[in-house]
Tab-separated table of C-alpha atoms in Angstrom:
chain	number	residue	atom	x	y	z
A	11	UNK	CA	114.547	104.365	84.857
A	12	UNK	CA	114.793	100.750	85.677
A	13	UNK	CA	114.077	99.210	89.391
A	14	UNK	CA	115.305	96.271	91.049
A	15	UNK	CA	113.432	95.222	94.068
A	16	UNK	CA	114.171	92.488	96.527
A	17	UNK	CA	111.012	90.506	98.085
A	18	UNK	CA	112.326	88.329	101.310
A	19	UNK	CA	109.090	86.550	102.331
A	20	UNK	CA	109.424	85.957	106.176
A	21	UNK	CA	107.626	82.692	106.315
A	22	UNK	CA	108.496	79.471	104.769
A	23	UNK	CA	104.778	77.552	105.011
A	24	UNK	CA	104.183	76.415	101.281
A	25	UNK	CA	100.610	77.981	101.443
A	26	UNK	CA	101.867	81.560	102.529
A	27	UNK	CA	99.229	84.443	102.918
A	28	UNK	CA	102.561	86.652	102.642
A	29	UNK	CA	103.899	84.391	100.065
A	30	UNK	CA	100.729	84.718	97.869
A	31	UNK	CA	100.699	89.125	98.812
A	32	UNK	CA	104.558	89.200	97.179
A	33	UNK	CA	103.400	87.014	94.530
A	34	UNK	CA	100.852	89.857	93.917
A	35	UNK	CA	103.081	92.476	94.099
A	36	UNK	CA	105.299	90.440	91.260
A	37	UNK	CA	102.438	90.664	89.292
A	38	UNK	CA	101.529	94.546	90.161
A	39	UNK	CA	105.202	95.713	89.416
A	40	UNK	CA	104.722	99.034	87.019
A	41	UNK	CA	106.593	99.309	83.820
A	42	UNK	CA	110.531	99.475	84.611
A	43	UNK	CA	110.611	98.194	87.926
A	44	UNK	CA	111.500	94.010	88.723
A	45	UNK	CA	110.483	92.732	91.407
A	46	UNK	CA	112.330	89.163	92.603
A	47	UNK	CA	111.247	86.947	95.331
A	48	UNK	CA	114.101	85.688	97.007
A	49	UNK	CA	113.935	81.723	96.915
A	50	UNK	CA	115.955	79.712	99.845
A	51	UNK	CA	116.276	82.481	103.294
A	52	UNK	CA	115.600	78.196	104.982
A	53	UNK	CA	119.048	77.435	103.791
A	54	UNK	CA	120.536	80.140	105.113
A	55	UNK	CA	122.282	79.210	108.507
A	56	UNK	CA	122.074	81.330	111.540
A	57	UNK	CA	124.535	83.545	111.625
A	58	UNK	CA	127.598	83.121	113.010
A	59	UNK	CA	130.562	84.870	112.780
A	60	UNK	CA	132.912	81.892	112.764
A	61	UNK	CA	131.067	80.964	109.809
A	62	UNK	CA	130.842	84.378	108.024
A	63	UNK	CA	134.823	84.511	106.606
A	64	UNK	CA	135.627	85.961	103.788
A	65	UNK	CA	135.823	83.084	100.474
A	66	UNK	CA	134.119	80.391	102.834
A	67	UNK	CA	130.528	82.045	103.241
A	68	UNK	CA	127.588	79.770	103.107
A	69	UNK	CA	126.426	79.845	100.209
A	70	UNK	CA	122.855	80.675	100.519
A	71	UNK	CA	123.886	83.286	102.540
A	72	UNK	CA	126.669	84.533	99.800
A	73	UNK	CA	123.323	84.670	97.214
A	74	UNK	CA	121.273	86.300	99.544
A	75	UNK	CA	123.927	89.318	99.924
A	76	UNK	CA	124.208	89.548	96.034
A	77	UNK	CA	120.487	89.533	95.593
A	78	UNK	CA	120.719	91.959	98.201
A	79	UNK	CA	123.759	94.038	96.539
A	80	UNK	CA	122.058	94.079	92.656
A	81	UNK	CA	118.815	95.231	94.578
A	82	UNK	CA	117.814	98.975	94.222
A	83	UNK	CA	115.353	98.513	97.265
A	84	UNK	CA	113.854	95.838	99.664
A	85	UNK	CA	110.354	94.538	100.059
A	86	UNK	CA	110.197	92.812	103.388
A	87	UNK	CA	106.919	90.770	103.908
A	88	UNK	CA	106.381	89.452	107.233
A	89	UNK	CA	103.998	87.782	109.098
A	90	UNK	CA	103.949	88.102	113.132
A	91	UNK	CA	104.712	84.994	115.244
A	92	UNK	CA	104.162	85.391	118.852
A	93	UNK	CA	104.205	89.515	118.794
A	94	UNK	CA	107.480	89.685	116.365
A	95	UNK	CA	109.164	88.777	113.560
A	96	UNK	CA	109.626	85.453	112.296
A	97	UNK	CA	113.741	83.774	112.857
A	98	UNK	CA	114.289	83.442	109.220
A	99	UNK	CA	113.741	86.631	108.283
A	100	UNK	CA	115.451	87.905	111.345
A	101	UNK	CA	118.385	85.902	110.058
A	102	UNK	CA	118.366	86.987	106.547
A	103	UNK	CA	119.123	91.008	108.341
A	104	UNK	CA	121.985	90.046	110.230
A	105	UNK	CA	123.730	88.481	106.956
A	106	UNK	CA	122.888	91.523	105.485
A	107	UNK	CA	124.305	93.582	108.050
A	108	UNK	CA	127.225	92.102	107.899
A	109	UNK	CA	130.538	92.560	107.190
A	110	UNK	CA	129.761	95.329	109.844
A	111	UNK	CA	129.548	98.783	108.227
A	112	UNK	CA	129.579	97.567	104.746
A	113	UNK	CA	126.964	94.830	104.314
A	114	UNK	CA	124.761	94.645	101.533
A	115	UNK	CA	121.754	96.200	103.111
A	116	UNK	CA	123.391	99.512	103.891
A	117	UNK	CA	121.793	102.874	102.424
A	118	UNK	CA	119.328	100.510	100.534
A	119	UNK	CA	115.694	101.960	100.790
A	120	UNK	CA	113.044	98.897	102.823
A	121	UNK	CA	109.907	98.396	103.637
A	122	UNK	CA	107.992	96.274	105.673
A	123	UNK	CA	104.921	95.001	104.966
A	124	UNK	CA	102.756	91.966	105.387
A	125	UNK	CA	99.466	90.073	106.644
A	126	UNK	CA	98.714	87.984	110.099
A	127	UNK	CA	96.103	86.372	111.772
A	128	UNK	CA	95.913	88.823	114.624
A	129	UNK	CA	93.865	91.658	114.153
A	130	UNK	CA	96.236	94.351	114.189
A	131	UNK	CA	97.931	92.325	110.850
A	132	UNK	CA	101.269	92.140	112.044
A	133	UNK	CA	102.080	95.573	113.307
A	134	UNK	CA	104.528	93.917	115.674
A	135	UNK	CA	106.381	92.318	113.539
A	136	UNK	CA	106.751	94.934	111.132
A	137	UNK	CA	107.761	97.330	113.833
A	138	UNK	CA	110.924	94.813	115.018
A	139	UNK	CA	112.071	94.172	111.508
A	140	UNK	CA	111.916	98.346	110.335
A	141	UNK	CA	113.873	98.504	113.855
A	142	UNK	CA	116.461	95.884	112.456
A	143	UNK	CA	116.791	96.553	109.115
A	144	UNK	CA	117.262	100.269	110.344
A	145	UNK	CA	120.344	99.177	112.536
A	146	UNK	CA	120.705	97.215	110.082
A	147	UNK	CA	122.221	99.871	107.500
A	148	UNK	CA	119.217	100.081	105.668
A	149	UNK	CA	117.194	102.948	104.749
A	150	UNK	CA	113.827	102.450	106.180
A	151	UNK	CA	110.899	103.839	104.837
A	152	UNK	CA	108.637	104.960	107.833
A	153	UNK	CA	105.617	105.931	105.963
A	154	UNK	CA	105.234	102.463	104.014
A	155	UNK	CA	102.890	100.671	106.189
A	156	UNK	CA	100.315	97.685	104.885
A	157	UNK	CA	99.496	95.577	107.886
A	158	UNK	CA	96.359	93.509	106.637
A	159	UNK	CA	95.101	91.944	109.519
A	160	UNK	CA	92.526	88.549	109.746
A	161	UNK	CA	94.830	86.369	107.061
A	162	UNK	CA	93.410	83.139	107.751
A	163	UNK	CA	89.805	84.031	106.844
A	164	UNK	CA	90.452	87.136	104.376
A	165	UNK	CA	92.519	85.080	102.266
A	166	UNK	CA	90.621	81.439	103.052
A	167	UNK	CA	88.780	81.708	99.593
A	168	UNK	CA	90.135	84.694	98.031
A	169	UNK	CA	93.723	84.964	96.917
A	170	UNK	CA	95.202	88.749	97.913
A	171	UNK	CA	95.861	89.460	94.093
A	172	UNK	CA	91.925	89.406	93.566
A	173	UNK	CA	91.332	91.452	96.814
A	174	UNK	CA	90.792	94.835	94.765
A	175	UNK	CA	91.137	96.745	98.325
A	176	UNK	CA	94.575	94.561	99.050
A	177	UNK	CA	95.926	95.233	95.276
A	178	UNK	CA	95.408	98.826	95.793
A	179	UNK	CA	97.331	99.058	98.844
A	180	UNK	CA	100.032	97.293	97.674
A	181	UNK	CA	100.426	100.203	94.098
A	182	UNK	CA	100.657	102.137	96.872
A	183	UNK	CA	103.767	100.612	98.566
A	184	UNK	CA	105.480	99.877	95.296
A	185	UNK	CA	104.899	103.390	93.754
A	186	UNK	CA	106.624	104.789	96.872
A	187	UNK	CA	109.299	102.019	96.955
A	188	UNK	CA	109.915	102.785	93.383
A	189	UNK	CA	110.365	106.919	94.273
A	190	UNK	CA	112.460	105.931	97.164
A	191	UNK	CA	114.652	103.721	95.387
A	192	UNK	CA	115.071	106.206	92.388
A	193	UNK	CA	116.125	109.073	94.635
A	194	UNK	CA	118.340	106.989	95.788
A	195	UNK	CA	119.929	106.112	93.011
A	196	UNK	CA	120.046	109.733	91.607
């Protein structure tokens, strides 16, 4: 059985702890499964709904929901700025909730996952956007939880895909992603 998975990276900095963990989890992907890293959620406008017609979507936002639509599952990575999500990734779930009751998110299995600063790793944050994505459409999946708190020095010198206790989290999360999206595909 083949896999798609969809990585949106909630922060744009070009040095990215949570850039650098989905780059990891690129490189941990098992046999059969893809995951892809969506590139440009910055040139995605806010949504609007005067903007969101049907033949004159933006189009970063039209790629996003085909990304979105080819996906088998989502792999949200966020990091937590001032106790919640960041905008952009906030902005990437309301494309995808839209056209309302059909958007591209809907019935697809996410989780949330990610690193911070703070010493809780994000929990925040990854509470608000499983809380989105959930009214959202998508299929959350509670029990996929990495929060890896203390970014800035954990990952100063040491890159998360040679953190052995980091890369064994993260085959965690994908082998349950992977189940999730296969039942529901079945």
């Amino acid at each position: 059985m083949s896999v798609r998975i969809l990585a949106l990276v909630g922060s744009l900095r070009a040095g990215s702890h949570n850039r650098q963990l989905a780059e990891t989890a690129v490189k941990l992907a098992p046999e059969g499964v893809e995951i892809q890293i969506h590139e440009g959620l910055a040139d995605i406008p806010f949504y609007n709904e005067d903007i969101d017609v049907e033949g004159a979507v933006p189009e970063a936002a039209a790629k996003l929901r085909a990304a979105t639509a080819a996906a088998d599952a989502l792999l949200l990575f966020s990091p937590e700025y001032n106790g919640t999500m960041p905008g952009v990734l906030k902005n990437a779930i309301d494309w995808l909730s839209r056209p309302y009751g059909v958007g591209a998110i809907g019935g697809k299995p996410v989780a949330v996952v990610g690193t911070a600063f703070g010493q809780y790793g994000g929990v925040w944050a990854h509470d608000d956007a499983r809380k989105s994505v959930g009214i959202a459409g998508g299929t959350v999946v509670e029990d996929i939880k990495l929060a890896i708190p203390g970014s800035v020095t954990r990952f100063a010198e040491v890159h998360p895909e040679n953190d052995a206790e980091v890369t064994g989290q993260l085959n965690d999360v994908l082998a349950r992603l992977v189940k999730e999206a296969g039942a529901a595909k079945a």
